[in-house]
Amino acid sequence: MRTYEELEGGKGRVLTFRPRRFAAPDFSPLQCTVTLEAGGVERECVVRDVSRNGVAFARPDDLSVQLGQSLELSVRLDKNAIWSGRARVRSVREQDGGTLVAAAFGEVLLDTDELRQLREIWIPGTLDIRLEEQPWRARGAHQFKALVSELRLYLETIQDKLRALEATLPWSVAEGRWSVSRTALVARLRADVATDVLRLFTDIGAAARCADPAESSALKEFSVRQIHALLMQASWLHRARYKPLGYAGDYEVMNYIYERDFEGPTLYARTIGYACMQTAAARAVRCRKDLMKRVLRSILERKAGSPRAVRFLSIASGPARELEELFTEMQELPVALEVVLFDQDMRALEHAYHRLRPLADARFPGRVSIEFLNESVKRLLRDGRLFEDLERFDAVYSCGLFDYLHEVTAVRLARNLCAAVVPGGLVLIGNMVDHPHRWIMEYHLEWELLYRTRQQLVDIGRRAASGASIRVLEEESGVNPFIEVVPI
């Protein structure tokens, strides 16, 4: 904002005020015309420009107009008359291969403010007040719209009831970390509300699949208008949608899914957040962590007593929760372990360092080495020699990165990972399959994945490592299968 001392007026020819002239293009796509009476016949002429006190228009070749002549005319914007009355011809001149007539209005001047307002009102697309112009308008998908509307009513009801309940509860129950009453309340909300919300989520997903793909954009807008604000009260959904670190599924979102399943500013926010934690993709994230933990533990037990340290490489490691739980649960480490965590996000690596390093040192002093590699995914995908200087690994695993990679890129990365393992080593690649709650991720979280079938995942492994032993590993939810590739 400028101060009064900095404000400037007109310069040059505009120093002396004159009513502003509006040229015909200023009204586009509306058309400004002049209608006048000549010989008992109404003629329509194209306007060149118009101002508060006059109008200039193109004269038809067969129309005679004299200097000083008084004309009865009407100025129109499309079909709307914006001025009518008598005007006197002030000039007639040849211009651009035609004849231009300038006429001055009589006692009644044109209200140019109303002219601008009329243009804003009638220009197509300005108001978007027709039903068919609404971005959420879909002619079909009645089941989807009915279910989403039902979900909205249910969430609003739950919000109102929990707000009223919260106002009557003591702090120890509403906000405290533990009490018998709080435990009972949370258990009921989880059992009742979460179950019903999840059922509606699943039904809506089925309806979305049956809808015309051409209406997908409209259905997204419909869902956003109906329930987005109710969902975004959940802390983890809000973070997943608005991506403060610039990408989907950051390490804090993973932490919410792993351990912070009942958090938020209100009882309703915590309840809806928990319900969404039970969706297929969120449950798969927890289950794939458990699968990786079992596989890594099996390798350590199989290598027990080996003089050579076992080596693991985690691609797009995030918080590396599988290792944290592995270190916590194992009573002893049967073999020395060296871990490399690769992630493009330094904050994720810092988080993993602060949780893993003290834990490993306390549980297995001198037995665990952890290296944190901060490099871009771009280099990971393009540089086949990225891990060339590192000693080969017994297992390389990627839980979530391949969900974002197109097939050619996925094959290239899988090939590079296969080159990084020792003979008999494992490459573990996860990729989500399609699931019934996909619409929530895409419509409300702007979180889109490249879903693959198990066969498509196996094909990536075969193209990456010809002749390799490949099998599919399943986590408990069945939504995030892995291929286990053993290159020859």
Short mmCIF file of C-alpha atoms in Angstrom, two decimals:
data_model
loop_
_atom_site.label_atom_id
_atom_site.label_comp_id
_atom_site.label_asym_id
_atom_site.label_seq_id
_atom_site.Cartn_x
_atom_site.Cartn_y
_atom_site.Cartn_z
CA MET A 1 0.00 0.00 0.00
CA ARG A 2 1.30 3.47 -0.92
CA THR A 3 1.09 6.59 1.22
CA TYR A 4 -0.78 9.67 0.01
CA GLU A 5 2.56 11.35 -0.72
CA GLU A 6 3.34 8.58 -3.22
CA LEU A 7 0.08 8.71 -5.17
CA GLU A 8 0.26 10.13 -8.73
CA GLY A 9 -2.34 11.67 -11.01
CA GLY A 10 -2.53 11.78 -14.79
CA LYS A 11 0.27 12.74 -17.16
CA GLY A 12 0.43 14.15 -20.68
CA ARG A 13 -2.83 14.25 -22.63
CA VAL A 14 -4.85 12.67 -19.82
CA LEU A 15 -3.95 15.49 -17.44
CA THR A 16 -7.20 17.23 -18.42
CA PHE A 17 -10.07 14.89 -17.59
CA ARG A 18 -12.29 13.61 -20.39
CA PRO A 19 -14.99 10.96 -20.09
CA ARG A 20 -13.51 7.57 -20.78
CA ARG A 21 -14.28 5.97 -24.11
CA PHE A 22 -15.02 2.27 -24.19
CA ALA A 23 -14.02 0.52 -27.41
CA ALA A 24 -16.09 -2.33 -28.81
CA PRO A 25 -13.51 -5.00 -27.73
CA ASP A 26 -13.98 -3.85 -24.12
CA PHE A 27 -17.41 -5.47 -24.18
CA SER A 28 -16.33 -8.78 -25.73
CA PRO A 29 -17.87 -11.30 -26.03
CA LEU A 30 -20.97 -9.08 -25.86
CA GLN A 31 -21.74 -6.95 -28.92
CA CYS A 32 -22.42 -3.21 -28.67
CA THR A 33 -24.66 -1.79 -31.43
CA VAL A 34 -26.61 1.35 -32.33
CA THR A 35 -30.18 1.07 -33.61
CA LEU A 36 -31.59 4.12 -35.41
CA GLU A 37 -34.64 5.12 -37.46
CA ALA A 38 -34.00 6.05 -41.11
CA GLY A 39 -36.84 6.49 -43.61
CA GLY A 40 -39.22 4.59 -41.41
CA VAL A 41 -36.85 1.61 -41.28
CA GLU A 42 -34.92 0.53 -38.18
CA ARG A 43 -31.21 0.05 -38.94
CA GLU A 44 -28.57 -1.62 -36.75
CA CYS A 45 -24.99 -0.31 -36.82
CA VAL A 46 -21.80 -1.62 -35.23
CA VAL A 47 -20.41 0.59 -32.44
CA ARG A 48 -16.78 1.69 -32.67
CA ASP A 49 -16.65 3.23 -29.20
CA VAL A 50 -18.95 4.81 -26.64
CA SER A 51 -18.52 7.27 -23.78
CA ARG A 52 -20.68 9.04 -21.24
CA ASN A 53 -21.65 11.78 -23.70
CA GLY A 54 -21.54 10.17 -27.14
CA VAL A 55 -21.12 7.22 -29.45
CA ALA A 56 -19.19 6.48 -32.66
CA PHE A 57 -20.57 3.88 -35.06
CA ALA A 58 -20.02 2.53 -38.56
CA ARG A 59 -22.54 3.90 -41.07
CA PRO A 60 -23.97 1.44 -43.59
CA ASP A 61 -23.13 2.39 -47.19
CA ASP A 62 -26.79 2.90 -48.14
CA LEU A 63 -27.56 5.17 -45.19
CA SER A 64 -27.26 8.94 -45.57
CA VAL A 65 -26.26 10.92 -42.45
CA GLN A 66 -25.57 14.67 -42.43
CA LEU A 67 -23.39 16.72 -40.11
CA GLY A 68 -25.58 18.35 -37.43
CA GLN A 69 -28.46 15.98 -38.08
CA SER A 70 -30.54 14.91 -35.07
CA LEU A 71 -31.03 11.15 -34.85
CA GLU A 72 -33.36 9.04 -32.75
CA LEU A 73 -31.18 6.12 -31.70
CA SER A 74 -30.72 3.41 -29.12
CA VAL A 75 -27.40 2.00 -27.88
CA ARG A 76 -27.60 -1.70 -27.06
CA LEU A 77 -25.34 -4.23 -25.38
CA ASP A 78 -26.49 -7.47 -26.96
CA LYS A 79 -30.27 -7.20 -26.50
CA ASN A 80 -30.16 -4.77 -23.58
CA ALA A 81 -30.82 -1.07 -24.31
CA ILE A 82 -28.32 0.97 -22.30
CA TRP A 83 -29.27 4.38 -23.72
CA SER A 84 -32.14 5.72 -25.86
CA GLY A 85 -32.90 9.23 -27.04
CA ARG A 86 -31.92 11.91 -29.54
CA ALA A 87 -28.28 12.45 -30.49
CA ARG A 88 -26.76 15.08 -32.79
CA VAL A 89 -24.19 14.12 -35.45
CA ARG A 90 -20.90 15.86 -34.65
CA SER A 91 -18.70 14.33 -37.34
CA VAL A 92 -18.82 12.11 -40.41
CA ARG A 93 -15.48 10.87 -41.66
CA GLU A 94 -13.94 8.14 -43.74
CA GLN A 95 -11.87 5.66 -41.73
CA ASP A 96 -10.53 2.15 -42.41
CA GLY A 97 -12.42 1.86 -45.69
CA GLY A 98 -15.77 2.84 -44.20
CA THR A 99 -17.71 5.81 -42.88
CA LEU A 100 -17.57 6.56 -39.16
CA VAL A 101 -20.32 8.68 -37.56
CA ALA A 102 -19.81 10.37 -34.17
CA ALA A 103 -22.95 11.52 -32.38
CA ALA A 104 -23.32 13.44 -29.11
CA PHE A 105 -26.06 12.51 -26.68
CA GLY A 106 -28.64 15.10 -25.76
CA GLU A 107 -29.70 16.01 -22.26
CA VAL A 108 -29.61 12.39 -20.96
CA LEU A 109 -26.08 11.02 -20.66
CA LEU A 110 -25.01 7.39 -20.62
CA ASP A 111 -24.34 5.89 -17.18
CA THR A 112 -20.98 4.19 -17.87
CA ASP A 113 -20.87 2.69 -14.37
CA GLU A 114 -24.06 0.82 -15.14
CA LEU A 115 -22.56 -0.12 -18.50
CA ARG A 116 -19.65 -1.86 -16.80
CA GLN A 117 -21.96 -3.55 -14.32
CA LEU A 118 -24.22 -4.79 -17.08
CA ARG A 119 -21.25 -6.25 -18.89
CA GLU A 120 -20.15 -8.12 -15.75
CA ILE A 121 -23.66 -9.46 -15.22
CA TRP A 122 -24.26 -10.69 -18.74
CA ILE A 123 -20.85 -11.85 -19.90
CA PRO A 124 -21.00 -15.66 -20.25
CA GLY A 125 -19.26 -17.51 -17.42
CA THR A 126 -19.16 -14.53 -15.06
CA LEU A 127 -21.90 -15.63 -12.69
CA ASP A 128 -22.14 -19.37 -13.44
CA ILE A 129 -25.61 -19.49 -11.93
CA ARG A 130 -27.16 -22.06 -14.24
CA LEU A 131 -27.44 -25.57 -12.83
CA GLU A 132 -25.61 -27.03 -15.81
CA GLU A 133 -22.70 -24.63 -15.22
CA GLN A 134 -21.92 -25.99 -11.75
CA PRO A 135 -18.66 -27.98 -11.57
CA TRP A 136 -20.31 -30.54 -9.28
CA ARG A 137 -23.24 -31.17 -11.62
CA ALA A 138 -23.42 -34.78 -12.77
CA ARG A 139 -26.50 -36.07 -14.57
CA GLY A 140 -25.95 -39.64 -13.49
CA ALA A 141 -24.21 -41.33 -10.53
CA HIS A 142 -27.35 -41.02 -8.40
CA GLN A 143 -26.21 -43.76 -6.02
CA PHE A 144 -22.87 -42.03 -5.46
CA LYS A 145 -24.51 -38.68 -4.76
CA ALA A 146 -27.09 -40.19 -2.43
CA LEU A 147 -24.44 -42.03 -0.41
CA VAL A 148 -22.15 -39.00 -0.16
CA SER A 149 -25.09 -36.90 1.01
CA GLU A 150 -25.97 -39.57 3.58
CA LEU A 151 -22.36 -39.58 4.78
CA ARG A 152 -22.47 -35.82 5.20
CA LEU A 153 -25.59 -36.01 7.33
CA TYR A 154 -24.05 -38.76 9.42
CA LEU A 155 -20.78 -36.88 9.97
CA GLU A 156 -22.65 -33.69 10.87
CA THR A 157 -24.77 -35.64 13.35
CA ILE A 158 -21.69 -37.23 14.92
CA GLN A 159 -19.97 -33.86 15.08
CA ASP A 160 -22.91 -32.24 16.87
CA LYS A 161 -23.34 -35.10 19.33
CA LEU A 162 -19.63 -35.32 20.16
CA ARG A 163 -19.38 -31.55 20.57
CA ALA A 164 -22.23 -31.66 23.08
CA LEU A 165 -20.72 -34.66 24.86
CA GLU A 166 -17.28 -33.07 24.98
CA ALA A 167 -18.69 -30.02 26.72
CA THR A 168 -19.92 -32.18 29.62
CA LEU A 169 -16.86 -34.39 30.07
CA PRO A 170 -14.10 -33.74 32.59
CA TRP A 171 -10.65 -33.07 31.16
CA SER A 172 -9.37 -36.50 32.15
CA VAL A 173 -11.94 -38.14 29.90
CA ALA A 174 -12.02 -35.67 26.99
CA GLU A 175 -8.31 -34.83 26.82
CA GLY A 176 -6.42 -37.01 29.30
CA ARG A 177 -4.05 -39.74 28.24
CA TRP A 178 -5.67 -42.50 30.25
CA SER A 179 -8.63 -43.22 32.49
CA VAL A 180 -11.16 -46.02 32.67
CA SER A 181 -13.90 -43.71 31.37
CA ARG A 182 -11.73 -42.39 28.56
CA THR A 183 -10.74 -45.89 27.51
CA ALA A 184 -14.39 -46.92 27.40
CA LEU A 185 -15.37 -43.83 25.41
CA VAL A 186 -12.62 -44.32 22.84
CA ALA A 187 -13.46 -48.00 22.51
CA ARG A 188 -17.11 -47.20 21.78
CA LEU A 189 -16.29 -44.51 19.23
CA ARG A 190 -13.89 -46.85 17.48
CA ALA A 191 -16.34 -49.72 17.45
CA ASP A 192 -19.50 -47.82 16.48
CA VAL A 193 -18.64 -44.70 14.52
CA ALA A 194 -15.58 -46.04 12.72
CA THR A 195 -17.47 -49.15 11.62
CA ASP A 196 -20.35 -47.18 10.12
CA VAL A 197 -18.09 -44.60 8.46
CA LEU A 198 -15.97 -47.34 6.91
CA ARG A 199 -19.07 -49.08 5.57
CA LEU A 200 -20.22 -45.87 3.91
CA PHE A 201 -16.72 -45.26 2.52
CA THR A 202 -16.80 -48.71 0.94
CA ASP A 203 -20.30 -48.26 -0.51
CA ILE A 204 -19.34 -44.87 -1.98
CA GLY A 205 -16.23 -46.40 -3.53
CA ALA A 206 -18.35 -49.08 -5.21
CA ALA A 207 -20.75 -46.43 -6.54
CA ALA A 208 -17.85 -44.36 -7.87
CA ARG A 209 -16.60 -47.35 -9.86
CA CYS A 210 -20.00 -47.75 -11.51
CA ALA A 211 -20.22 -44.10 -12.52
CA ASP A 212 -19.42 -42.77 -15.97
CA PRO A 213 -15.66 -41.93 -16.06
CA ALA A 214 -16.55 -38.72 -17.91
CA GLU A 215 -18.29 -37.52 -14.74
CA SER A 216 -15.34 -38.18 -12.44
CA SER A 217 -14.40 -34.51 -12.18
CA ALA A 218 -17.97 -33.52 -11.31
CA LEU A 219 -18.25 -36.28 -8.72
CA LYS A 220 -15.04 -35.12 -7.11
CA GLU A 221 -16.42 -31.57 -6.86
CA PHE A 222 -19.68 -32.93 -5.47
CA SER A 223 -17.90 -34.90 -2.78
CA VAL A 224 -15.61 -32.00 -1.89
CA ARG A 225 -18.58 -29.65 -1.50
CA GLN A 226 -20.43 -32.15 0.66
CA ILE A 227 -17.88 -33.65 3.07
CA HIS A 228 -14.40 -32.17 2.58
CA ALA A 229 -14.58 -29.74 5.51
CA LEU A 230 -15.85 -32.53 7.75
CA LEU A 231 -12.94 -34.79 6.80
CA MET A 232 -10.23 -32.14 7.00
CA GLN A 233 -10.81 -31.67 10.72
CA ALA A 234 -8.76 -34.84 11.20
CA SER A 235 -5.14 -33.77 11.69
CA TRP A 236 -3.56 -36.49 9.58
CA LEU A 237 -5.98 -36.03 6.69
CA HIS A 238 -5.32 -32.29 6.70
CA ARG A 239 -1.57 -32.89 6.52
CA ALA A 240 -1.95 -35.53 3.80
CA ARG A 241 -4.08 -33.14 1.72
CA TYR A 242 -2.09 -29.92 2.07
CA LYS A 243 1.40 -31.50 2.04
CA PRO A 244 3.51 -29.03 4.06
CA LEU A 245 6.71 -30.77 2.94
CA GLY A 246 5.66 -30.63 -0.69
CA TYR A 247 4.90 -34.28 -1.37
CA ALA A 248 2.31 -36.91 -0.53
CA GLY A 249 2.80 -39.36 2.30
CA ASP A 250 5.62 -37.61 4.16
CA TYR A 251 7.19 -39.21 7.23
CA GLU A 252 4.82 -37.44 9.61
CA VAL A 253 1.79 -38.80 7.75
CA MET A 254 3.37 -42.24 8.11
CA ASN A 255 3.86 -41.64 11.84
CA TYR A 256 0.18 -40.76 12.19
CA ILE A 257 -0.74 -44.02 10.47
CA TYR A 258 1.71 -46.07 12.54
CA GLU A 259 1.07 -44.77 16.03
CA ARG A 260 -1.01 -41.58 16.29
CA ASP A 261 -4.40 -42.95 15.32
CA PHE A 262 -6.55 -40.97 17.76
CA GLU A 263 -5.27 -37.39 17.63
CA GLY A 264 -6.87 -34.07 16.81
CA PRO A 265 -8.17 -30.84 18.34
CA THR A 266 -11.65 -32.18 19.14
CA LEU A 267 -13.29 -35.47 19.96
CA TYR A 268 -14.95 -35.44 16.54
CA ALA A 269 -11.62 -34.78 14.78
CA ARG A 270 -10.00 -37.68 16.61
CA THR A 271 -12.92 -39.97 15.84
CA ILE A 272 -13.09 -39.27 12.10
CA GLY A 273 -9.29 -39.45 11.94
CA TYR A 274 -9.38 -42.90 13.50
CA ALA A 275 -12.13 -44.04 11.13
CA CYS A 276 -10.03 -43.00 8.14
CA MET A 277 -7.09 -44.89 9.62
CA GLN A 278 -9.09 -48.06 8.97
CA THR A 279 -9.35 -47.45 5.22
CA ALA A 280 -7.64 -49.90 2.92
CA ALA A 281 -4.55 -47.85 2.06
CA ALA A 282 -3.82 -46.77 5.65
CA ARG A 283 -4.21 -50.31 6.93
CA ALA A 284 -1.95 -51.56 4.13
CA VAL A 285 0.79 -49.14 5.24
CA ARG A 286 0.78 -50.72 8.70
CA CYS A 287 0.59 -54.25 7.36
CA ARG A 288 3.45 -53.80 4.88
CA LYS A 289 5.60 -52.51 7.71
CA ASP A 290 4.91 -55.74 9.60
CA LEU A 291 5.68 -57.82 6.49
CA MET A 292 9.04 -56.11 5.99
CA LYS A 293 9.83 -56.59 9.66
CA ARG A 294 9.21 -60.33 9.36
CA VAL A 295 11.30 -60.65 6.20
CA LEU A 296 14.24 -58.72 7.66
CA ARG A 297 14.10 -60.69 10.89
CA SER A 298 14.09 -63.94 8.92
CA ILE A 299 17.24 -62.88 7.06
CA LEU A 300 19.01 -61.98 10.31
CA GLU A 301 18.09 -65.31 11.89
CA ARG A 302 19.16 -67.20 8.78
CA LYS A 303 22.54 -65.44 8.84
CA ALA A 304 23.09 -66.01 12.57
CA GLY A 305 26.77 -66.33 13.47
CA SER A 306 28.02 -65.17 10.06
CA PRO A 307 31.40 -63.37 10.25
CA ARG A 308 30.15 -60.95 7.61
CA ALA A 309 27.66 -58.27 8.63
CA VAL A 310 24.22 -58.46 7.07
CA ARG A 311 23.44 -55.39 4.95
CA PHE A 312 20.02 -53.82 4.30
CA LEU A 313 19.13 -50.93 1.98
CA SER A 314 15.77 -49.16 2.35
CA ILE A 315 14.65 -47.03 -0.60
CA ALA A 316 12.51 -43.98 0.25
CA SER A 317 12.86 -45.07 3.86
CA GLY A 318 10.74 -42.40 5.57
CA PRO A 319 10.64 -42.97 9.34
CA ALA A 320 11.94 -46.57 8.94
CA ARG A 321 9.43 -47.80 11.49
CA GLU A 322 10.00 -51.45 10.54
CA LEU A 323 13.59 -51.18 11.81
CA GLU A 324 12.60 -49.35 14.98
CA GLU A 325 10.14 -52.09 15.87
CA LEU A 326 12.61 -54.79 14.85
CA PHE A 327 15.28 -53.39 17.17
CA THR A 328 12.72 -53.10 19.98
CA GLU A 329 11.31 -56.61 19.64
CA MET A 330 14.46 -58.66 19.08
CA GLN A 331 16.01 -59.89 22.31
CA GLU A 332 19.39 -60.29 20.69
CA LEU A 333 20.96 -59.58 17.32
CA PRO A 334 22.32 -62.87 15.92
CA VAL A 335 24.66 -61.16 13.44
CA ALA A 336 26.18 -57.71 12.95
CA LEU A 337 23.96 -55.42 10.89
CA GLU A 338 24.69 -52.56 8.51
CA VAL A 339 21.78 -50.45 7.29
CA VAL A 340 21.62 -47.76 4.62
CA LEU A 341 18.53 -45.55 4.61
CA PHE A 342 17.94 -43.65 1.36
CA ASP A 343 15.50 -40.75 1.29
CA GLN A 344 15.19 -37.47 -0.59
CA ASP A 345 13.84 -35.71 2.52
CA MET A 346 16.55 -34.74 5.01
CA ARG A 347 13.88 -34.21 7.66
CA ALA A 348 12.76 -37.83 7.34
CA LEU A 349 16.36 -39.00 7.77
CA GLU A 350 16.87 -36.73 10.79
CA HIS A 351 13.71 -38.14 12.33
CA ALA A 352 14.88 -41.72 11.70
CA TYR A 353 18.33 -40.91 13.09
CA HIS A 354 16.95 -39.56 16.37
CA ARG A 355 14.78 -42.63 16.87
CA LEU A 356 17.01 -45.40 15.52
CA ARG A 357 20.53 -44.43 16.55
CA PRO A 358 19.98 -44.26 20.34
CA LEU A 359 17.80 -47.38 20.23
CA ALA A 360 20.34 -49.46 18.30
CA ASP A 361 23.22 -48.30 20.52
CA ALA A 362 21.29 -49.11 23.68
CA ARG A 363 19.98 -52.50 22.57
CA PHE A 364 22.93 -53.81 20.55
CA PRO A 365 26.08 -51.81 21.37
CA GLY A 366 28.61 -51.91 18.55
CA ARG A 367 26.52 -54.35 16.51
CA VAL A 368 24.50 -51.99 14.30
CA SER A 369 25.82 -49.48 11.77
CA ILE A 370 23.33 -47.07 10.19
CA GLU A 371 24.16 -44.82 7.24
CA PHE A 372 21.77 -42.10 6.13
CA LEU A 373 21.90 -41.27 2.42
CA ASN A 374 20.17 -38.05 1.37
CA GLU A 375 19.86 -37.97 -2.42
CA SER A 376 17.16 -36.97 -4.87
CA VAL A 377 14.74 -39.46 -6.34
CA LYS A 378 15.65 -37.95 -9.70
CA ARG A 379 19.23 -39.15 -9.32
CA LEU A 380 18.05 -42.49 -7.96
CA LEU A 381 16.01 -43.03 -11.12
CA ARG A 382 18.64 -41.81 -13.56
CA ASP A 383 21.96 -42.88 -12.06
CA GLY A 384 22.45 -46.63 -12.35
CA ARG A 385 25.79 -46.31 -10.54
CA LEU A 386 24.43 -44.59 -7.44
CA PHE A 387 25.15 -47.56 -5.16
CA GLU A 388 28.16 -48.84 -7.09
CA ASP A 389 30.68 -47.67 -4.49
CA LEU A 390 28.77 -49.32 -1.65
CA GLU A 391 29.25 -52.90 -0.62
CA ARG A 392 26.42 -55.05 -1.92
CA PHE A 393 23.37 -55.75 0.19
CA ASP A 394 21.61 -58.87 1.44
CA ALA A 395 18.25 -57.18 1.03
CA VAL A 396 17.06 -54.06 -0.76
CA TYR A 397 13.45 -53.04 -0.20
CA SER A 398 11.10 -50.32 -1.40
CA CYS A 399 7.68 -50.14 0.22
CA GLY A 400 6.01 -47.16 -1.44
CA LEU A 401 8.11 -45.52 -4.15
CA PHE A 402 6.98 -47.73 -7.04
CA ASP A 403 3.39 -46.51 -6.53
CA TYR A 404 4.49 -43.29 -8.27
CA LEU A 405 6.65 -44.69 -11.09
CA HIS A 406 5.57 -45.34 -14.65
CA GLU A 407 6.42 -48.76 -16.03
CA VAL A 408 9.61 -47.90 -17.91
CA THR A 409 11.03 -46.03 -14.93
CA ALA A 410 9.94 -48.79 -12.54
CA VAL A 411 11.74 -51.44 -14.59
CA ARG A 412 14.90 -49.35 -14.77
CA LEU A 413 14.98 -48.76 -11.02
CA ALA A 414 14.21 -52.41 -10.27
CA ARG A 415 17.11 -53.41 -12.52
CA ASN A 416 19.46 -51.07 -10.64
CA LEU A 417 18.30 -52.43 -7.29
CA CYS A 418 18.88 -56.00 -8.44
CA ALA A 419 22.45 -55.04 -9.31
CA ALA A 420 22.98 -53.84 -5.74
CA VAL A 421 22.43 -57.19 -3.96
CA VAL A 422 24.83 -60.06 -3.27
CA PRO A 423 24.26 -63.42 -4.99
CA GLY A 424 21.19 -64.89 -3.36
CA GLY A 425 20.17 -61.48 -2.02
CA LEU A 426 16.58 -60.25 -2.03
CA VAL A 427 15.00 -57.28 -3.78
CA LEU A 428 11.57 -56.52 -2.30
CA ILE A 429 9.29 -54.17 -4.25
CA GLY A 430 5.83 -53.16 -3.06
CA ASN A 431 3.00 -51.62 -5.07
CA MET A 432 -0.60 -51.06 -4.08
CA VAL A 433 -3.41 -52.72 -5.97
CA ASP A 434 -6.72 -50.97 -6.58
CA HIS A 435 -8.92 -50.77 -3.47
CA PRO A 436 -12.42 -49.62 -2.48
CA HIS A 437 -11.29 -46.42 -0.71
CA ARG A 438 -9.25 -45.02 -3.57
CA TRP A 439 -11.81 -42.25 -4.11
CA ILE A 440 -10.98 -40.68 -0.72
CA MET A 441 -7.29 -40.40 -1.61
CA GLU A 442 -7.97 -38.98 -5.06
CA TYR A 443 -10.99 -36.76 -4.36
CA HIS A 444 -10.05 -35.38 -0.95
CA LEU A 445 -6.29 -35.81 -0.48
CA GLU A 446 -5.04 -35.11 -4.02
CA TRP A 447 -3.03 -38.32 -3.54
CA GLU A 448 -2.91 -40.39 -6.70
CA LEU A 449 -1.02 -43.65 -7.07
CA LEU A 450 -0.23 -45.87 -10.03
CA TYR A 451 -2.05 -49.03 -8.99
CA ARG A 452 -0.83 -52.32 -10.42
CA THR A 453 -2.06 -55.88 -10.40
CA ARG A 454 0.14 -58.59 -8.97
CA GLN A 455 0.86 -59.83 -12.48
CA GLN A 456 1.97 -56.38 -13.59
CA LEU A 457 4.30 -56.22 -10.60
CA VAL A 458 5.73 -59.63 -11.45
CA ASP A 459 6.25 -58.50 -15.05
CA ILE A 460 8.32 -55.55 -13.82
CA GLY A 461 10.50 -57.97 -11.88
CA ARG A 462 10.94 -60.25 -14.90
CA ARG A 463 11.92 -57.38 -17.18
CA ALA A 464 14.34 -56.07 -14.57
CA ALA A 465 16.06 -59.39 -13.83
CA SER A 466 15.78 -62.00 -16.55
CA GLY A 467 15.87 -65.51 -15.14
CA ALA A 468 15.49 -64.36 -11.55
CA SER A 469 13.40 -66.24 -9.01
CA ILE A 470 10.28 -64.16 -8.37
CA ARG A 471 7.43 -64.72 -5.98
CA VAL A 472 4.62 -62.58 -4.58
CA LEU A 473 4.55 -61.79 -0.86
CA GLU A 474 1.26 -60.73 0.71
CA GLU A 475 0.76 -58.45 3.67
CA GLU A 476 -2.31 -58.97 5.84
CA SER A 477 -4.61 -56.40 4.20
CA GLY A 478 -4.05 -57.76 0.69
CA VAL A 479 -3.78 -54.23 -0.72
CA ASN A 480 0.01 -53.81 -0.86
CA PRO A 481 1.61 -56.96 -2.30
CA PHE A 482 5.36 -57.23 -2.84
CA ILE A 483 7.47 -59.14 -5.27
CA GLU A 484 10.53 -60.86 -3.90
CA VAL A 485 13.19 -60.97 -6.62
CA VAL A 486 16.28 -63.15 -6.24
CA PRO A 487 18.58 -62.28 -9.18
CA ILE A 488 20.80 -65.00 -10.58
#
